[in-house]
Amino acid sequence: MTNPTEHALPANSMVESREGDFGCTVMDLRKLMELRSTDAINQIDVHYGSVMNLCSRLKTNPVEGLSGNPADLEKRKHVFGQNLIPPKKAKTFLELVWEALQDVTLIILEIAAIISLVLSFYRPPGGENEQCGLPVSSPEDEGEAEAGWIEGAAILFSVIIVVLVTAFNDWSKEKQFRGLQNRIEKEQKFSVIRNGHIIQLPVAEIVVGDIAQIKYGDLLPADGILIQGNDLKIDESSLTGESDHVKKSLERDPMLLSGTHVMEGSGRMVVTAVGVNSQTGIIFTLLGASEGEEEEKKKKAKTQDGVALEIQPLNSQEGIDSEEKEKKATKLPKKEKSVLQGKLTRLAVQIGKAGLIMSAITVLILILYFVIDNFVIHRRPWLPECTPIYIQYFVKFFIIGITVLVVAVPEGLPLAVTISLAYSVKKMMKDNNLVRHLDACETMGNATAICSDKTGTLTMNRMTVVQAYIGDTHYHQLPDPDVLAPKVLDLIVNSISINSAYTSKILPPEKEGGLPRQVGNKTECALLGFVADLKQDYHAVRSEVPEEKLYKVYTFNSVRKSMSTVIEKPGGGFRMYSKGASEIILRKCNRILDKKGEAVPFKNKDRDEMVRTVIEPMACEGLRTICIAYRDFSDVEPPWDNEAEILTELTCIAVVGIEDPVRPEVPDAIAKCKRAGITVRMVTGDNINTARAIATKCGIVTPGDDFLCLEGKEFNRLIRNEKGEVEQEKLDKIWPKLRVLARSSPTDKHTLVKGIIDSTVGEQRQVVAVTGDGTNDGPALKKADVGFAMGIAGTDVAKEASDIILTDDNFTSIVKAVMWGRNVYDSISKFLQFQLTVNVVAVIVAFTGACITQDSPLKAVQMLWVNLIMDTFASLALATEPPTESLLKRRPYGRNKPLISRTMMKNILGHAVYQLTVIFLLVFAGEKLFDIDSGRKAPLHSPPSQHYTIIFNTFVLMQLFNEINSRKIHGERNVFAGIFRNLIFCSVVLGTFISQIIIVEFGGKPFSCTKLTLSQWFWCLFIGIGELLWGQVISTIPTQSLKFLKEAGHGTTKEEITKDAEGLDEIDHAEMELRRGQILWFRGLNRIQTQIDVINTFQTGASFKGVLKRQSMGQHLDAKHVPSSSYVTVAPVKSSPSTSVAAAVSSPPLGNQGGQSVP
């Protein structure tokens, strides 16, 4: 690297002059961070002398850190940048309006309205006479004819309202999501040393030159160089694609990169690059994630010319890999995305098809009736001057047809889902659930099994040492320090103080009289608390032996289940302190300290005796047992890397029993889960006796139950064959009865979760939720249907892999998540019940009315208003019902349960019968009942009649009262229960009613309404209230007796999934439904494109490469349903462009991740 002063930043020359203050520039550091291992060490030595020199150039102290002076921090941000990667620009409101306008039905309506508008201004000369088949118009009709434009304008206006409402909903949804994203980002903090103190700093505040403390489980927030490390191993797969953990040390490879995970060990690093200059930031910038989507679209246009094709071999690793992948693909079950979304899309498509057929038939019948009536029966000639009038009639018929379609298509469904999920997510925040993936919220409602950690989730994670075995004596209460031999006391204090992470400490209580605060690893805090109880001070020991003086550290991990620290003894030689699970450490001890503090031999029979008399009784009381030991080495340095040899011949100092009390609210929460049909299993690293004792206290197992409690080893022996492979049949015999899995490794947890999900035992596929806090829980959290990470104790890696973060680490929050999930499902069902009743009635009324009276009793604008209240307001009202405890009194629905149950079908058809009877009675006998003029068969521009206004008013009021009926879907009688708890519902119903009064009384011609008398209003209201009474009648009829009722809205069947999901990493039911048609299209287009390309290539004599690639792609397309390449450009996969290209750039095949969709 050249001299810093020779480096200029092209972007900003002013920055350059300021950079002289530090001994290196942004570009120097960027180039340095691109190097690895020996290259990096050589570069540091040549240009900076050492890492310490680099720290002094960055004006930072490796031990004390930065001073934290605001001016200095600002300057660093100015010179080296902030630790932020600018987010993608949000869509503006206008863009969302434009998107809402793309709706096909709305476009058709707009066109029809414009034609209607244009024609209404055309006055044919003398055309309006008997010859055209029109009644002779009376003088008062003239004014009405002049106002013919109103209907077209009103339709356009309604369309604008619908579009604005949709756009506003999308906009608020986007805003909520960004808020959620920001909250997740703000919550991520990192340990940084400033002014000699370790503080937790939001990631965005970290600057170049900061000294950061890194430990097991961290997600590194910036690039840095290691200053001091203990047994540090990093998972760099997110950047390099290498799955092996990379060892980091000052001598071999000190370079630490942002976005990588600390899998083992601890240490300190000096931050050298942040934000867009860090390795992750550079990749983001390359992808243009920070530039808007305009470039994306331009790129998409070019994708066919090489971009996707260049990436394609990376994506699918064609050739050898593709065959292997196809073999694998057949075996591996896919992870399915939102089930609800899939069921809804399916239902919407079916309803849409039915609506389309109905509207087409309506238009056809109207036109045929008109033509036959005029030209066949009355034998009128087609006069040229009559043509515009006939066209006006046809346009009117067309508008009626389109209106039928608009009413039939339930475009409120996606809106209801969005509102319901967004509302739930917002409310779940208050219940300590931070939802990272929307689907998780709804999936949780179907959960049938929860695999929970013990520590911190079921217990309080406030650990204290309550018993101890020291010098042949079992103390059931903590001993007085005077009772212990000074040598033993000294060993206990030194061993605990030195052999625990220096980040674990005990701070004074926040409130007076409160408990001391535990910071860091809770087990270590319990041991440090034990030192304090022995009236000793661990700070003194640590200041005597600071972290830099530790000679070697074997950090705790799930394989070792122990931690050891080596220090140099003042008189020469080494001493190693060890602590860990008692049965594991005791196996490695061959001596033990007696009362006087002398080491005496410790044989196998002594160990068995101790397990029987000390460890098992402690474990049966639910205590966690930890053994503390040490070993001295002579001056000759042993082979530290040979761990098996080092960790033997230990001398046992003491065994302590640590209590972690069960959270008081957990037994009740677990009882609720059992009532709700959810099985809770405990998966823990603890001793089997401790685990069983805690499980009994929680109520997971009750005495006398025929349930299994297994240890990890035994579990593996039962489920694996001779080759050591997991066999699903063997696992299927175990998991239904398994309730506690103790001494389990992360792999056991993953195996169990995967086994339960893949199992075919039972009629329903199990939906599994998993909690995890450690880095090693990542795979299990990813595999589960819903992964819960701990917000307080959880590592960044666990949070990254999870779907929901529990901000209070409490099991009861999971139960609340189940409640919210079930509520989402029910809210959607309520909305469907309401929506479909309106759809059925409106479509049948429009259709029969049009066929019998040549005019729909409900006009286009009226239909649009009904559509607006049905879709938008009702989805808002019914999707925001708060959950009740009664939701936990039924079993989970399961993945294949239809959206519309038979009870709901009974309600839909029952209310439709009532409404249709009323409407048809009013249409054909209304004028007699109310003694008014008939509105049937009115001429083209006739004024609105009271007759049809009453029909419209009654129809809307019936919907309004039926909305109250729809609040209950399981046949409950009291539909008003808890209605005042939902203010949104009350205000929507009231608001709709007031709007309806305004429309009827002042809507006039645009709404085809005329004023009604008070008695007419009362009759309309009375018929509306009849809906509530009729609802009671319906709920009296038992559903079982109505054998003809069918369910609707089933999920996709397994056969369909496997057929359509080839080559996909996860199954998105909603997309599948929409993609079936697309696949054929793209296959055809692809072929044509290839042919054109071949011709062009021959004409221009250009390179053959691109074409051949595309040709191979075309063949690949036939082999599989959806090729990775066409999928990159085609399918609307909801992932940001940044992730998709990053995947292609940096890692092995990640399957198909596309960017934006192509319409």
Short mmCIF file of C-alpha atoms in Angstrom, two decimals, residues 149-327:
data_model
loop_
_atom_site.label_atom_id
_atom_site.label_comp_id
_atom_site.label_asym_id
_atom_site.label_seq_id
_atom_site.Cartn_x
_atom_site.Cartn_y
_atom_site.Cartn_z
CA TRP A 149 -72.72 12.41 -17.76
CA ILE A 150 -73.13 12.05 -14.01
CA GLU A 151 -73.10 8.25 -13.97
CA GLY A 152 -69.79 8.03 -15.87
CA ALA A 153 -68.25 10.73 -13.68
CA ALA A 154 -69.52 9.05 -10.51
CA ILE A 155 -67.99 5.71 -11.55
CA LEU A 156 -64.65 7.43 -12.19
CA PHE A 157 -64.89 9.18 -8.85
CA SER A 158 -65.63 5.87 -7.08
CA VAL A 159 -62.64 4.29 -8.81
CA ILE A 160 -60.43 7.14 -7.57
CA ILE A 161 -61.70 6.64 -4.01
CA VAL A 162 -61.05 2.88 -4.17
CA VAL A 163 -57.54 3.49 -5.55
CA LEU A 164 -56.71 6.10 -2.91
CA VAL A 165 -57.94 3.86 -0.09
CA THR A 166 -55.88 0.92 -1.42
CA ALA A 167 -52.78 3.09 -1.87
CA PHE A 168 -53.17 4.57 1.59
CA ASN A 169 -53.43 1.10 3.10
CA ASP A 170 -50.30 -0.03 1.25
CA TRP A 171 -48.49 3.11 2.32
CA SER A 172 -49.35 2.70 5.99
CA LYS A 173 -48.40 -0.98 5.78
CA GLU A 174 -45.00 -0.05 4.31
CA LYS A 175 -44.55 2.61 7.00
CA GLN A 176 -45.32 0.11 9.74
CA PHE A 177 -42.84 -2.32 8.30
CA ARG A 178 -40.10 0.25 8.10
CA GLY A 179 -40.84 1.18 11.71
CA LEU A 180 -40.57 -2.47 12.67
CA GLN A 181 -37.30 -2.84 10.75
CA ASN A 182 -35.89 0.26 12.44
CA ARG A 183 -36.89 -1.05 15.82
CA ILE A 184 -35.13 -4.36 15.16
CA GLU A 185 -32.03 -2.49 14.01
CA LYS A 186 -32.09 -0.09 16.97
CA GLU A 187 -32.35 -2.98 19.39
CA GLN A 188 -29.06 -4.44 18.18
CA LYS A 189 -26.36 -3.26 20.54
CA PHE A 190 -22.69 -4.16 20.84
CA SER A 191 -20.11 -4.11 23.66
CA VAL A 192 -17.56 -1.35 23.09
CA ILE A 193 -14.81 -0.05 25.42
CA ARG A 194 -14.91 3.72 25.79
CA ASN A 195 -12.80 5.53 28.35
CA GLY A 196 -11.91 2.24 30.01
CA HIS A 197 -15.55 1.24 30.57
CA ILE A 198 -17.44 -1.46 28.72
CA ILE A 199 -20.67 0.01 27.41
CA GLN A 200 -23.49 -1.34 25.24
CA LEU A 201 -23.66 0.87 22.17
CA PRO A 202 -26.25 0.82 19.34
CA VAL A 203 -24.52 -0.63 16.29
CA ALA A 204 -25.01 2.58 14.26
CA GLU A 205 -22.94 4.54 16.82
CA ILE A 206 -19.77 2.46 16.36
CA VAL A 207 -16.92 4.40 14.70
CA VAL A 208 -13.53 3.52 13.24
CA GLY A 209 -11.01 3.28 16.07
CA ASP A 210 -13.48 1.87 18.59
CA ILE A 211 -12.28 -1.10 20.62
CA ALA A 212 -15.06 -3.71 20.54
CA GLN A 213 -15.46 -6.69 22.88
CA ILE A 214 -16.44 -9.77 20.92
CA LYS A 215 -17.82 -12.98 22.36
CA TYR A 216 -19.51 -16.24 21.45
CA GLY A 217 -22.77 -15.62 19.57
CA ASP A 218 -22.08 -12.10 18.31
CA LEU A 219 -22.85 -10.92 14.82
CA LEU A 220 -19.97 -8.59 13.99
CA PRO A 221 -21.29 -5.09 13.19
CA ALA A 222 -18.14 -3.76 11.48
CA ASP A 223 -14.79 -4.85 10.07
CA GLY A 224 -11.88 -4.93 12.49
CA ILE A 225 -8.51 -6.37 13.39
CA LEU A 226 -8.04 -8.65 16.38
CA ILE A 227 -6.01 -7.19 19.28
CA GLN A 228 -6.47 -10.02 21.75
CA GLY A 229 -8.36 -13.31 21.35
CA ASN A 230 -9.16 -16.50 23.26
CA ASP A 231 -9.86 -19.60 21.17
CA LEU A 232 -11.75 -17.50 18.63
CA LYS A 233 -13.60 -19.21 15.77
CA ILE A 234 -15.69 -17.35 13.22
CA ASP A 235 -18.32 -18.54 10.77
CA GLU A 236 -17.61 -16.57 7.58
CA SER A 237 -20.07 -18.48 5.38
CA SER A 238 -22.26 -15.40 4.90
CA LEU A 239 -19.37 -13.74 3.01
CA THR A 240 -17.26 -16.57 1.62
CA GLY A 241 -19.66 -19.49 1.40
CA GLU A 242 -17.15 -21.63 3.34
CA SER A 243 -19.04 -23.54 6.01
CA ASP A 244 -15.97 -24.45 8.09
CA HIS A 245 -15.31 -22.22 11.08
CA VAL A 246 -12.20 -20.08 10.67
CA LYS A 247 -9.75 -19.87 13.58
CA LYS A 248 -8.67 -16.31 14.29
CA SER A 249 -5.47 -15.38 16.11
CA LEU A 250 -2.92 -12.57 16.07
CA GLU A 251 -0.29 -14.82 14.52
CA ARG A 252 -2.41 -16.56 11.85
CA ASP A 253 -5.38 -14.49 10.77
CA PRO A 254 -6.46 -11.39 12.71
CA MET A 255 -8.95 -10.04 10.13
CA LEU A 256 -12.59 -9.91 11.35
CA LEU A 257 -15.36 -9.04 8.90
CA SER A 258 -18.77 -7.49 9.39
CA GLY A 259 -21.76 -9.78 8.99
CA THR A 260 -19.83 -12.85 10.18
CA HIS A 261 -20.74 -14.82 13.31
CA VAL A 262 -18.59 -15.59 16.34
CA MET A 263 -19.07 -19.30 16.93
CA GLU A 264 -16.59 -19.78 19.78
CA GLY A 265 -14.32 -17.84 22.06
CA SER A 266 -13.95 -14.17 22.88
CA GLY A 267 -11.58 -11.26 22.30
CA ARG A 268 -11.18 -7.60 21.44
CA MET A 269 -10.84 -5.93 18.07
CA VAL A 270 -10.08 -2.45 16.78
CA VAL A 271 -12.76 -1.31 14.32
CA THR A 272 -11.21 -0.41 10.94
CA ALA A 273 -14.16 -0.08 8.55
CA VAL A 274 -17.84 0.73 9.07
CA GLY A 275 -21.03 1.07 7.00
CA VAL A 276 -20.55 1.17 3.24
CA ASN A 277 -16.77 0.75 3.59
CA SER A 278 -17.04 -2.55 5.47
CA GLN A 279 -16.96 -5.81 3.48
CA THR A 280 -20.73 -6.31 3.78
CA GLY A 281 -21.30 -2.64 2.90
CA ILE A 282 -19.13 -2.94 -0.21
CA ILE A 283 -21.22 -5.88 -1.43
CA PHE A 284 -24.44 -3.96 -0.74
CA THR A 285 -23.10 -0.98 -2.67
CA LEU A 286 -22.08 -3.21 -5.58
CA LEU A 287 -25.60 -4.51 -5.71
CA GLY A 288 -26.95 -0.98 -5.74
CA ALA A 289 -29.15 -1.80 -2.79
CA SER A 290 -28.80 1.78 -1.70
CA GLU A 291 -29.79 3.19 -5.09
CA GLY A 292 -33.51 3.08 -5.79
CA GLU A 293 -35.25 0.44 -7.84
CA GLU A 294 -35.00 2.37 -11.10
CA GLU A 295 -31.67 0.76 -11.88
CA GLU A 296 -33.17 -2.56 -10.88
CA LYS A 297 -35.83 -2.21 -13.52
CA LYS A 298 -33.31 -1.19 -16.16
CA LYS A 299 -31.20 -4.18 -15.19
CA LYS A 300 -34.23 -6.41 -15.41
CA ALA A 301 -34.79 -5.28 -18.97
CA LYS A 302 -31.27 -6.37 -19.78
CA THR A 303 -31.32 -9.58 -17.79
CA GLN A 304 -31.94 -11.68 -20.82
CA ASP A 305 -28.79 -10.28 -22.41
CA GLY A 306 -26.42 -11.92 -20.09
CA VAL A 307 -26.81 -10.75 -16.51
CA ALA A 308 -29.07 -13.54 -15.35
CA LEU A 309 -27.29 -15.90 -17.67
CA GLU A 310 -23.86 -15.06 -16.32
CA ILE A 311 -25.10 -15.64 -12.80
CA GLN A 312 -27.07 -18.69 -13.75
CA PRO A 313 -24.35 -21.35 -13.57
CA LEU A 314 -23.57 -20.00 -10.11
CA ASN A 315 -27.19 -20.22 -9.14
CA SER A 316 -27.89 -23.71 -10.30
CA GLN A 317 -24.37 -25.04 -10.84
CA GLU A 318 -25.53 -26.80 -13.91
CA GLY A 319 -24.04 -29.99 -15.25
CA ILE A 320 -22.98 -32.33 -12.49
CA ASP A 321 -24.77 -30.52 -9.70
CA SER A 322 -28.17 -30.28 -11.31
CA GLU A 323 -28.55 -34.06 -11.43
CA GLU A 324 -27.60 -34.38 -7.78
CA LYS A 325 -29.95 -31.55 -6.91
CA GLU A 326 -32.82 -33.25 -8.70
CA LYS A 327 -32.16 -36.44 -6.80
#
